[in-house]
PDB file of C-alpha atoms in Angstrom:
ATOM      1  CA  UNK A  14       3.135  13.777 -11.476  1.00  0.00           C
ATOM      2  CA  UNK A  15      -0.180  12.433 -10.446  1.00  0.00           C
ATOM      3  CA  UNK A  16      -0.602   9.040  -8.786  1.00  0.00           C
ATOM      4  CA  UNK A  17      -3.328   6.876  -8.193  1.00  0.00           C
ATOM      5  CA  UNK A  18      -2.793   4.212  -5.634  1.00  0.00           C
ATOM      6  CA  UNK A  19      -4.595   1.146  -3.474  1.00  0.00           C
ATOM      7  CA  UNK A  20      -4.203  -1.223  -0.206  1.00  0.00           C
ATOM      8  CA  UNK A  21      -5.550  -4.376   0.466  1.00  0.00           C
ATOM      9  CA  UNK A  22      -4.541  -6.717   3.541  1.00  0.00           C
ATOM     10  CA  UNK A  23      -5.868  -9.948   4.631  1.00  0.00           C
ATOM     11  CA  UNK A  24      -4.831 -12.460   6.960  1.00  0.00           C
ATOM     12  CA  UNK A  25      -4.587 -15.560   4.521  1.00  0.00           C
ATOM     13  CA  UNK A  26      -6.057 -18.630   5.292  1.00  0.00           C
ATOM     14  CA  UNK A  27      -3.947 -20.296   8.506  1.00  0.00           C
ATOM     15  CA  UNK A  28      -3.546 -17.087  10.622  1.00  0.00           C
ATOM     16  CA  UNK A  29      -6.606 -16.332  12.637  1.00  0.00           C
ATOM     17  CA  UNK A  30      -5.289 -12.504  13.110  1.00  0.00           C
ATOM     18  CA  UNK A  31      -3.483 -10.197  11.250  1.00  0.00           C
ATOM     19  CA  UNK A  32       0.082  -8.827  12.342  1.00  0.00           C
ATOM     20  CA  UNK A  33       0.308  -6.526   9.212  1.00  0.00           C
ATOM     21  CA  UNK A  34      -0.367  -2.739   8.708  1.00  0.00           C
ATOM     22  CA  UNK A  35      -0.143  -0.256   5.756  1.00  0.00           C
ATOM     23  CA  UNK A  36      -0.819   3.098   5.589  1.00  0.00           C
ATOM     24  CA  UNK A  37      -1.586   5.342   2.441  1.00  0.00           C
ATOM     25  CA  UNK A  38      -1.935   9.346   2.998  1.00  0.00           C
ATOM     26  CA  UNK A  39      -4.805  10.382   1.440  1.00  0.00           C
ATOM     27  CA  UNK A  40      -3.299  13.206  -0.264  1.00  0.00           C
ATOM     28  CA  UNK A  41      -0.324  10.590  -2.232  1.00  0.00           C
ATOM     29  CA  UNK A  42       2.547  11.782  -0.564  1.00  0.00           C
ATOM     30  CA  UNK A  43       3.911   8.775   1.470  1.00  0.00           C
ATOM     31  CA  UNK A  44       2.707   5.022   1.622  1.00  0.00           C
ATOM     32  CA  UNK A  45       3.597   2.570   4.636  1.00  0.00           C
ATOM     33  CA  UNK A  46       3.982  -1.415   4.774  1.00  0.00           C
ATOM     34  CA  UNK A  47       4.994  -2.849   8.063  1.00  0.00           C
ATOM     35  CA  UNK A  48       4.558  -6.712   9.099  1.00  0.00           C
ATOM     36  CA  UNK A  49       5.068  -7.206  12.611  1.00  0.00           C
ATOM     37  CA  UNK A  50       5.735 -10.510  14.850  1.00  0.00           C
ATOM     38  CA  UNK A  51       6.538 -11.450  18.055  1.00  0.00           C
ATOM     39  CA  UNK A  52       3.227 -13.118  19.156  1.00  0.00           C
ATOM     40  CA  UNK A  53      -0.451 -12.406  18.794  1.00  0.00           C
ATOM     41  CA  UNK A  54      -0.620  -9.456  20.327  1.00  0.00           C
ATOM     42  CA  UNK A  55       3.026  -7.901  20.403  1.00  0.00           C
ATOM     43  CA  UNK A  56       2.933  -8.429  16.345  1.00  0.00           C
ATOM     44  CA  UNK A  57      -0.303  -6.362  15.765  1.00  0.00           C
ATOM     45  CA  UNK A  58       1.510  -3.797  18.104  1.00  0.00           C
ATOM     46  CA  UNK A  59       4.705  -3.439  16.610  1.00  0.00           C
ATOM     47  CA  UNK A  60       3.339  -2.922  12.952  1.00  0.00           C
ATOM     48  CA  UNK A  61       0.476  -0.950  14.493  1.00  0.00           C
ATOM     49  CA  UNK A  62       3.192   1.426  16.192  1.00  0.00           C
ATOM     50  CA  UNK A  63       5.025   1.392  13.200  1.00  0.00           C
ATOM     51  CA  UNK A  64       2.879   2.456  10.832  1.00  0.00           C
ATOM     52  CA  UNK A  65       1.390   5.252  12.991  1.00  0.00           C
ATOM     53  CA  UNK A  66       4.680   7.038  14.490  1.00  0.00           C
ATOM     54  CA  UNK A  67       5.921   7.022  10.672  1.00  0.00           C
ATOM     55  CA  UNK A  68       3.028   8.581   9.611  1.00  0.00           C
ATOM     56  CA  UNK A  69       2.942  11.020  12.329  1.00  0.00           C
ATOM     57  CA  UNK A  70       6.945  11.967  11.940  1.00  0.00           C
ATOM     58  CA  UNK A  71       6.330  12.318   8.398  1.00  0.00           C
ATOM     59  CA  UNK A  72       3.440  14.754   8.500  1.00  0.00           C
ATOM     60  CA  UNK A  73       4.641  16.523  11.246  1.00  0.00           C
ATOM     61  CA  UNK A  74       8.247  17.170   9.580  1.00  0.00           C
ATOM     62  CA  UNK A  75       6.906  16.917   6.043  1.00  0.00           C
ATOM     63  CA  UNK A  76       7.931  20.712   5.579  1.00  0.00           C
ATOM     64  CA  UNK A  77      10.909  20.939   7.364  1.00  0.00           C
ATOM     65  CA  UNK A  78      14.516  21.705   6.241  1.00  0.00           C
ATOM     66  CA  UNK A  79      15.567  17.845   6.740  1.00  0.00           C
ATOM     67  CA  UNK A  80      16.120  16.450   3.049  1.00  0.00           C
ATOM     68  CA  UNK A  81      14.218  13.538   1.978  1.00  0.00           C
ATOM     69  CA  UNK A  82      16.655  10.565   2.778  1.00  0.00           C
ATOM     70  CA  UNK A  83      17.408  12.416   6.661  1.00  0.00           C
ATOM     71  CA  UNK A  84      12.933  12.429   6.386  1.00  0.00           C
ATOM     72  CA  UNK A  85      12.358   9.070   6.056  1.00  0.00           C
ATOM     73  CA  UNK A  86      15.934   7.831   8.580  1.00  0.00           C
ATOM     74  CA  UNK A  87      14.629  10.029  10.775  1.00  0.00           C
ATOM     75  CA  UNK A  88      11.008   8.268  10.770  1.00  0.00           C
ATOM     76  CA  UNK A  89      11.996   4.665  10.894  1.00  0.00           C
ATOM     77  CA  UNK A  90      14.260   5.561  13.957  1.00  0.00           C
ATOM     78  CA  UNK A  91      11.516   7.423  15.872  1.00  0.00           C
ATOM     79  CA  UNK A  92       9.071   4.447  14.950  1.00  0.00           C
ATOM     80  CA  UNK A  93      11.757   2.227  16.065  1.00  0.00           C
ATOM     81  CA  UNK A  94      12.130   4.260  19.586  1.00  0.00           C
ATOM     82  CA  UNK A  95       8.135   3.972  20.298  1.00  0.00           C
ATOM     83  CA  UNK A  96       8.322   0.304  19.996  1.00  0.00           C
ATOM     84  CA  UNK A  97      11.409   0.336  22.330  1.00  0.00           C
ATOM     85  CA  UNK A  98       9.571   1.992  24.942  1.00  0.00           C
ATOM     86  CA  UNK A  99       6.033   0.097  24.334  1.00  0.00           C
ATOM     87  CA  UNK A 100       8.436  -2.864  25.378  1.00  0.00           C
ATOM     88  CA  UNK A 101       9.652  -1.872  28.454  1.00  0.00           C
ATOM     89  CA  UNK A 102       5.875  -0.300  29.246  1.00  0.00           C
ATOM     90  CA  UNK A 103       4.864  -3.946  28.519  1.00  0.00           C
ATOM     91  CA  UNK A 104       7.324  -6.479  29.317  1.00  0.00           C
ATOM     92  CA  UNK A 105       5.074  -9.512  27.712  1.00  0.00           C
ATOM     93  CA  UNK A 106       5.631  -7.963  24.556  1.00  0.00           C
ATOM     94  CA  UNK A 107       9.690  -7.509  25.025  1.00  0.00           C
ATOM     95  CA  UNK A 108      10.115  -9.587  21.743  1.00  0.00           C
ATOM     96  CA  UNK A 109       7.666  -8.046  19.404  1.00  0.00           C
ATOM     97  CA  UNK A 110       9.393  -6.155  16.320  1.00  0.00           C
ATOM     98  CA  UNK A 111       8.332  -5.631  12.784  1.00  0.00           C
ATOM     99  CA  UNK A 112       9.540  -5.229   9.077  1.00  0.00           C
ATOM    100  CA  UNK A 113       8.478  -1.595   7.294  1.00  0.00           C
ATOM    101  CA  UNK A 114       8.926  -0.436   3.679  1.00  0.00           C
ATOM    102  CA  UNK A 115       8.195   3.360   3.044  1.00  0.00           C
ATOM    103  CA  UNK A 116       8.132   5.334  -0.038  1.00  0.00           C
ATOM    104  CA  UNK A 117       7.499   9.154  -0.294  1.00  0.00           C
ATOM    105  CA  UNK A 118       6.729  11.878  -2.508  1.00  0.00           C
ATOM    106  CA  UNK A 119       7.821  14.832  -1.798  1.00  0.00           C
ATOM    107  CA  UNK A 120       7.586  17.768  -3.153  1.00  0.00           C
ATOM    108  CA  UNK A 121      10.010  18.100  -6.814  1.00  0.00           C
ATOM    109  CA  UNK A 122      12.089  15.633  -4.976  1.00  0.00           C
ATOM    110  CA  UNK A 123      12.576  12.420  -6.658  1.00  0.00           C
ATOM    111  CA  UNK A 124      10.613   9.688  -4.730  1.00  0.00           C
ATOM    112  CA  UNK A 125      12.949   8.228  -2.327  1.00  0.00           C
ATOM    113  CA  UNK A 126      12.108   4.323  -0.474  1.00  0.00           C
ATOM    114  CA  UNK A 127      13.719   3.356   2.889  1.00  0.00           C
ATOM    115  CA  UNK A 128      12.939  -0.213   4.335  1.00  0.00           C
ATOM    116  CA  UNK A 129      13.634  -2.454   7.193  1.00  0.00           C
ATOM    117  CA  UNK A 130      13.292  -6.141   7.341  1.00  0.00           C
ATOM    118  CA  UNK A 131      11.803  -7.920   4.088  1.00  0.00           C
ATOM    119  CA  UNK A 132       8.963  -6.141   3.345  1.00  0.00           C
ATOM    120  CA  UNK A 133       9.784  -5.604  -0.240  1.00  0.00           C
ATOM    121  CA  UNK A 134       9.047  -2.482  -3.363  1.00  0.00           C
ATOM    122  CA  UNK A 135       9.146  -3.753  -6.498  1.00  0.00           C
ATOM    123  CA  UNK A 136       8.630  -1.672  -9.573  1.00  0.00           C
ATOM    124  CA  UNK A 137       6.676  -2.574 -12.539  1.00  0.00           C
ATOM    125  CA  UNK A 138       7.624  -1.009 -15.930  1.00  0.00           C
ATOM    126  CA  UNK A 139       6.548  -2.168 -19.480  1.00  0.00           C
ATOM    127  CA  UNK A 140       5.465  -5.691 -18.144  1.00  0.00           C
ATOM    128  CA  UNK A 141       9.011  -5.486 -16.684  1.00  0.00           C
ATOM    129  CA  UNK A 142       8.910  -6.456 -12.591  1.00  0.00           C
ATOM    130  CA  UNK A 143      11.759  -5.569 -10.532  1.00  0.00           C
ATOM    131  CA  UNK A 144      12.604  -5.895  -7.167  1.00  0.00           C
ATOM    132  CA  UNK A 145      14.199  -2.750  -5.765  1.00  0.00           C
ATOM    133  CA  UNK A 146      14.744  -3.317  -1.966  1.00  0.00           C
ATOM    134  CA  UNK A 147      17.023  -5.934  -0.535  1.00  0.00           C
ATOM    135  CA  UNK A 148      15.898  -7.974   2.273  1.00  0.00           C
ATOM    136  CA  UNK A 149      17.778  -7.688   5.305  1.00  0.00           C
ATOM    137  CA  UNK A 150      17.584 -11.720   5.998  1.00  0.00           C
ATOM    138  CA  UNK A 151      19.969 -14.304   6.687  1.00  0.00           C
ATOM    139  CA  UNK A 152      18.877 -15.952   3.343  1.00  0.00           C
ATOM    140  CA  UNK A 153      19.503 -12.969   1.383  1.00  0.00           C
ATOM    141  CA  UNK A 154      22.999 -12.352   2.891  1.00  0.00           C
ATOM    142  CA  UNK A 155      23.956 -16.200   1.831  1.00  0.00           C
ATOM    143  CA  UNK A 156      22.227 -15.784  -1.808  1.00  0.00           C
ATOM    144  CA  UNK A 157      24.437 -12.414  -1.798  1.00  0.00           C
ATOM    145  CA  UNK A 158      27.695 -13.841  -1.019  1.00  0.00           C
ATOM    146  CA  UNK A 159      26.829 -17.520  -2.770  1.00  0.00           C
ATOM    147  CA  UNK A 160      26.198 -19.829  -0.112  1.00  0.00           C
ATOM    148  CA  UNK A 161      22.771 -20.754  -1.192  1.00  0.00           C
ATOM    149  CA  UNK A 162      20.728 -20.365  -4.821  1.00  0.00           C
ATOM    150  CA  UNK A 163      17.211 -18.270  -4.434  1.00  0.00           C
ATOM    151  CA  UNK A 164      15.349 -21.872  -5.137  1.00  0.00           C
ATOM    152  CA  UNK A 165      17.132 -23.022  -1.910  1.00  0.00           C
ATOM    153  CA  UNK A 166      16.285 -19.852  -0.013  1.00  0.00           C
ATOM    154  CA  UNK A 167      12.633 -20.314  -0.387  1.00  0.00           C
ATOM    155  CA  UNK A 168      12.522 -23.253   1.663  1.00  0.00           C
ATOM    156  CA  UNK A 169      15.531 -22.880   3.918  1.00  0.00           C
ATOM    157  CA  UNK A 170      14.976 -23.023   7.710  1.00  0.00           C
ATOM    158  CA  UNK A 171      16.219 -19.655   8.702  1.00  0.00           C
ATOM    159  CA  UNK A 172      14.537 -18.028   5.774  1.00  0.00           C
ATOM    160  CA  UNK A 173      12.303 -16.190   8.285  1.00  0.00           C
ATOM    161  CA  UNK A 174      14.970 -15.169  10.302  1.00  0.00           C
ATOM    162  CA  UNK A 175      15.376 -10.741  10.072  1.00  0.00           C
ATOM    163  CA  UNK A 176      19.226  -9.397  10.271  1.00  0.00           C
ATOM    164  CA  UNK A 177      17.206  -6.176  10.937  1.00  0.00           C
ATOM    165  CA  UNK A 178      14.192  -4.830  12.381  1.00  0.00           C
ATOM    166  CA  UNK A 179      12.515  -2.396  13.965  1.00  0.00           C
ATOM    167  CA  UNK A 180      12.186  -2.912  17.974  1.00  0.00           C
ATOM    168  CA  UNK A 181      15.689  -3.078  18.116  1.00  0.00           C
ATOM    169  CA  UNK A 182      18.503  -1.437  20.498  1.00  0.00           C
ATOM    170  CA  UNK A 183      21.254  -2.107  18.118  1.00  0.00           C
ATOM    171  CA  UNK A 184      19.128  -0.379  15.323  1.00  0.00           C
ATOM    172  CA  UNK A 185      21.024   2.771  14.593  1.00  0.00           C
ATOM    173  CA  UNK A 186      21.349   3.165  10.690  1.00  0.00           C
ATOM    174  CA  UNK A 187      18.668   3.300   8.069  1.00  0.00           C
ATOM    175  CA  UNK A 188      19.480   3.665   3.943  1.00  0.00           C
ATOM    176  CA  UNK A 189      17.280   5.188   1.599  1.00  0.00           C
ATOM    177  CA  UNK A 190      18.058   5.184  -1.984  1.00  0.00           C
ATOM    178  CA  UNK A 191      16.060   7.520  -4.511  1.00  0.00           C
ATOM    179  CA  UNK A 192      13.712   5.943  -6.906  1.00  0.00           C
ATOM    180  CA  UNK A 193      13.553   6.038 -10.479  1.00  0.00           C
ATOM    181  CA  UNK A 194       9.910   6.774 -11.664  1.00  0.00           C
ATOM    182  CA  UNK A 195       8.808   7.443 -14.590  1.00  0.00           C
ATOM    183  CA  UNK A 196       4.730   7.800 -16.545  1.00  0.00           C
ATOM    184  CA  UNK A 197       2.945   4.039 -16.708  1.00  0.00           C
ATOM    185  CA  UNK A 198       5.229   2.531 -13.765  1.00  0.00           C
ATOM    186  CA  UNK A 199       3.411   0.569 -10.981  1.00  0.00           C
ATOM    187  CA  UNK A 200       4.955   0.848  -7.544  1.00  0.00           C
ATOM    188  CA  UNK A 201       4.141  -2.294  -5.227  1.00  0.00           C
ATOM    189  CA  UNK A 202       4.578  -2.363  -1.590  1.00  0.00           C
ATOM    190  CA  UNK A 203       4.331  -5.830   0.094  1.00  0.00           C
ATOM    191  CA  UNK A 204       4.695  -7.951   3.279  1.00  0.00           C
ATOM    192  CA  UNK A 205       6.209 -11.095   2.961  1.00  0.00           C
ATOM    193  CA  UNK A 206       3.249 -13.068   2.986  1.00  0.00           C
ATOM    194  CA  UNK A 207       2.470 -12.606  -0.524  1.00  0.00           C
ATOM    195  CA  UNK A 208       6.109 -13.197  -1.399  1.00  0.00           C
ATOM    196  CA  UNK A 209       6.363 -16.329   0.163  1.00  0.00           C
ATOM    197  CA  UNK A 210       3.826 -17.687  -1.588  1.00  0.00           C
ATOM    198  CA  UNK A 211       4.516 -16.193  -5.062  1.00  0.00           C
ATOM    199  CA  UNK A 212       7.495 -15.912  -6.999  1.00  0.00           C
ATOM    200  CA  UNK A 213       8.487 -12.549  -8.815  1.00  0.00           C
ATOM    201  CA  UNK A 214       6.521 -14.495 -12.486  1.00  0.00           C
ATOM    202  CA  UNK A 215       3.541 -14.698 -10.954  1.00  0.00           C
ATOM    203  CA  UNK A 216       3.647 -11.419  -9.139  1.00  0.00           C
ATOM    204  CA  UNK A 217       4.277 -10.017 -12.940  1.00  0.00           C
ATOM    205  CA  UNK A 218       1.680 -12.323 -14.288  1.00  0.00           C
ATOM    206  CA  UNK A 219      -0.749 -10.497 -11.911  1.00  0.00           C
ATOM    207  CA  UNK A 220      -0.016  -7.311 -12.678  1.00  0.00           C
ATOM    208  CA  UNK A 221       0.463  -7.767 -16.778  1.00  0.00           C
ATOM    209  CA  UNK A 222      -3.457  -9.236 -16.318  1.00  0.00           C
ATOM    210  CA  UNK A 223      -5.158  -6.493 -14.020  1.00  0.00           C
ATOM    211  CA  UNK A 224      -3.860  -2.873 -15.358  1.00  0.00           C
ATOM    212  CA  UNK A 225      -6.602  -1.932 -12.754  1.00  0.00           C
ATOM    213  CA  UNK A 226      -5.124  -1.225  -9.470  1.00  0.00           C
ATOM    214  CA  UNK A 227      -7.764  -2.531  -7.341  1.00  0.00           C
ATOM    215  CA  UNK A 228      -8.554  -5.781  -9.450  1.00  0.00           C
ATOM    216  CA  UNK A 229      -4.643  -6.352  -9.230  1.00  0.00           C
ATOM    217  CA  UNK A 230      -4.287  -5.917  -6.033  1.00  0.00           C
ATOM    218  CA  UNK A 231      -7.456  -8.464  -4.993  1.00  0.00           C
ATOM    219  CA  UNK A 232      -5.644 -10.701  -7.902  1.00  0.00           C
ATOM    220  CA  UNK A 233      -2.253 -10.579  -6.241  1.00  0.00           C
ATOM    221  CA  UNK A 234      -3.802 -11.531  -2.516  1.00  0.00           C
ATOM    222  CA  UNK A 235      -5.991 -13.982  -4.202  1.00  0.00           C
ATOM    223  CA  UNK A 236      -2.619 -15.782  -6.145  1.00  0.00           C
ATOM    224  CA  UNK A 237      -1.096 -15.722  -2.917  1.00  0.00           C
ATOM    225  CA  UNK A 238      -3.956 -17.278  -1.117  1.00  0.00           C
ATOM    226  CA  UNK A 239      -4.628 -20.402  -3.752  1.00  0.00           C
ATOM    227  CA  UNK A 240      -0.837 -20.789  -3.188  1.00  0.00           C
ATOM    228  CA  UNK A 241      -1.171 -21.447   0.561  1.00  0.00           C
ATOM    229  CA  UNK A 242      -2.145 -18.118   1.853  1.00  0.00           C
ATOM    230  CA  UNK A 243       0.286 -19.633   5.250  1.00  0.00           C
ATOM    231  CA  UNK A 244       0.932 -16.052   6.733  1.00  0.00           C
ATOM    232  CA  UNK A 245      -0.900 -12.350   6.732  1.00  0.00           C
ATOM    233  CA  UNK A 246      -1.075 -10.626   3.235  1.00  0.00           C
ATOM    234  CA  UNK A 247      -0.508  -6.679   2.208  1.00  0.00           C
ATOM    235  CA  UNK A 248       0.090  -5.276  -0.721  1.00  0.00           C
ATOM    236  CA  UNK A 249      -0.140  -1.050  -1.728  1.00  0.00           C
ATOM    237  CA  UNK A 250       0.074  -0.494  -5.897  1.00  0.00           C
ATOM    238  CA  UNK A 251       0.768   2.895  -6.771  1.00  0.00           C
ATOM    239  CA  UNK A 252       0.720   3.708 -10.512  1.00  0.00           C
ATOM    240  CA  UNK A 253       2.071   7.244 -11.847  1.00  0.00           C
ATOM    241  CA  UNK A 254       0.131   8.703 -14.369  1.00  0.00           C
ATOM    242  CA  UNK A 255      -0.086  11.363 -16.762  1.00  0.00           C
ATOM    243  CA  UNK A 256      -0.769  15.453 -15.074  1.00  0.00           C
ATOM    244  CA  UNK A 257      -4.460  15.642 -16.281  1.00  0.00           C
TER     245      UNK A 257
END
């Protein structure tokens, strides 16, 4: 399959810096989304770390005998490990951590996703949006199990608040789950800034009005901005397209 793909961050309109990252390989085969926190500095760090030890596990074991979900585990963990020790290099960052959301393509594999946090992937089909990860969030776990309803969530007090993250000691297991792809699907990649701000309509709205990646992609941060634009905004569209 051939892909053509796009990034775009900005820091909104409140935030005077920007504690997001992404990461696209040039060549197609992996994309990266990480939104980090924990302070100025230790935020920019965390996703900063993130993004890069990913990347550099992934290239470095990208032909190796691991399979694809044991691939991207594996990276998260090691990311996950450099921002432990970045910690205890730098004690005034001890409480820095960050979300990530990876997808790869490896290969004749099917694409596989693996996330942390709620950095989200949604899929796009026939002017059909769907959200594919599950945020690991307090919120989510209550909307799960019926506590709250999603309208609730969005402006609940502990909707912020991560049941998982990387820069964490008790972090020991990642999922990935395989990803159904097929010609004309858009793949998007966000932090939660642009999530926050728009619901899963207007993300759709977006994309049904921009079938150009990089107009939807300035059209998505834009939405997201007139809405508030209160935190950092990234978003990575990947479309799959016909073998020319």
């Amino acid at each position: 399959m051939k892909l053509n793909f796009v990034g775009l961050t900005d820091p909104g309109l409140i935030r005077s810096n920007n504690q997001d990252a992404y990461y696209i390989d040039p060549e197609g085969r992996f994309f990266i989304v990480a939104d980090g926190m924990g302070g100025h500095a230790g935020g920019e760090q965390a996703s900063h770390i993130a993004t890069q030890e990913i990347r550099g596990y992934l290239e470095k074991n990208w032909q190796s005998s691991e399979s694809t979900p044991e691939l991207l585990k594996n990276a998260l963990l090691f990311a996950n490990e450099a921002i432990l020790q970045d910690q205890q290099n730098h004690p005034e960052r001890a409480d820095m951590g960050t979300t990530a959301v990876v997808v790869v393509f490896r290969d004749s594999d099917l694409p596989w996703c693996a996330h942390i946090g709620d950095s989200r992937l949604y899929r796009y089909r026939k002017s059909q949006l769907e959200q594919i990860t599950e945020d690991h969030t307090w919120v989510a776990r209550a909307i799960k199990i019926g506590d709250i309803t999603e309208e609730e969530a969005r402006v609940h007090p502990f909707r912020h608040v991560l049941s998982r993250c990387l820069g964490r000691e008790d972090l020991h297991q990642v999922e990935g789950q395989p990803l159904d792809i097929q010609v004309g699907d858009r793949l998007l990649l966000c932090s939660d800034g642009l999530t926050e701000e728009l619901v899963a309509p207007q993300i759709k709205t977006c994309l049904d009005n921009f079938p150009v990646l990089d107009k939807a992609a300035f059209s998505l941060v834009e939405a997201a901005k007139e809405e508030g634009g209160h935190d950092n905004i990234t978003v990575v569209l990947v479309v799959v397209e016909e073998n020319s």
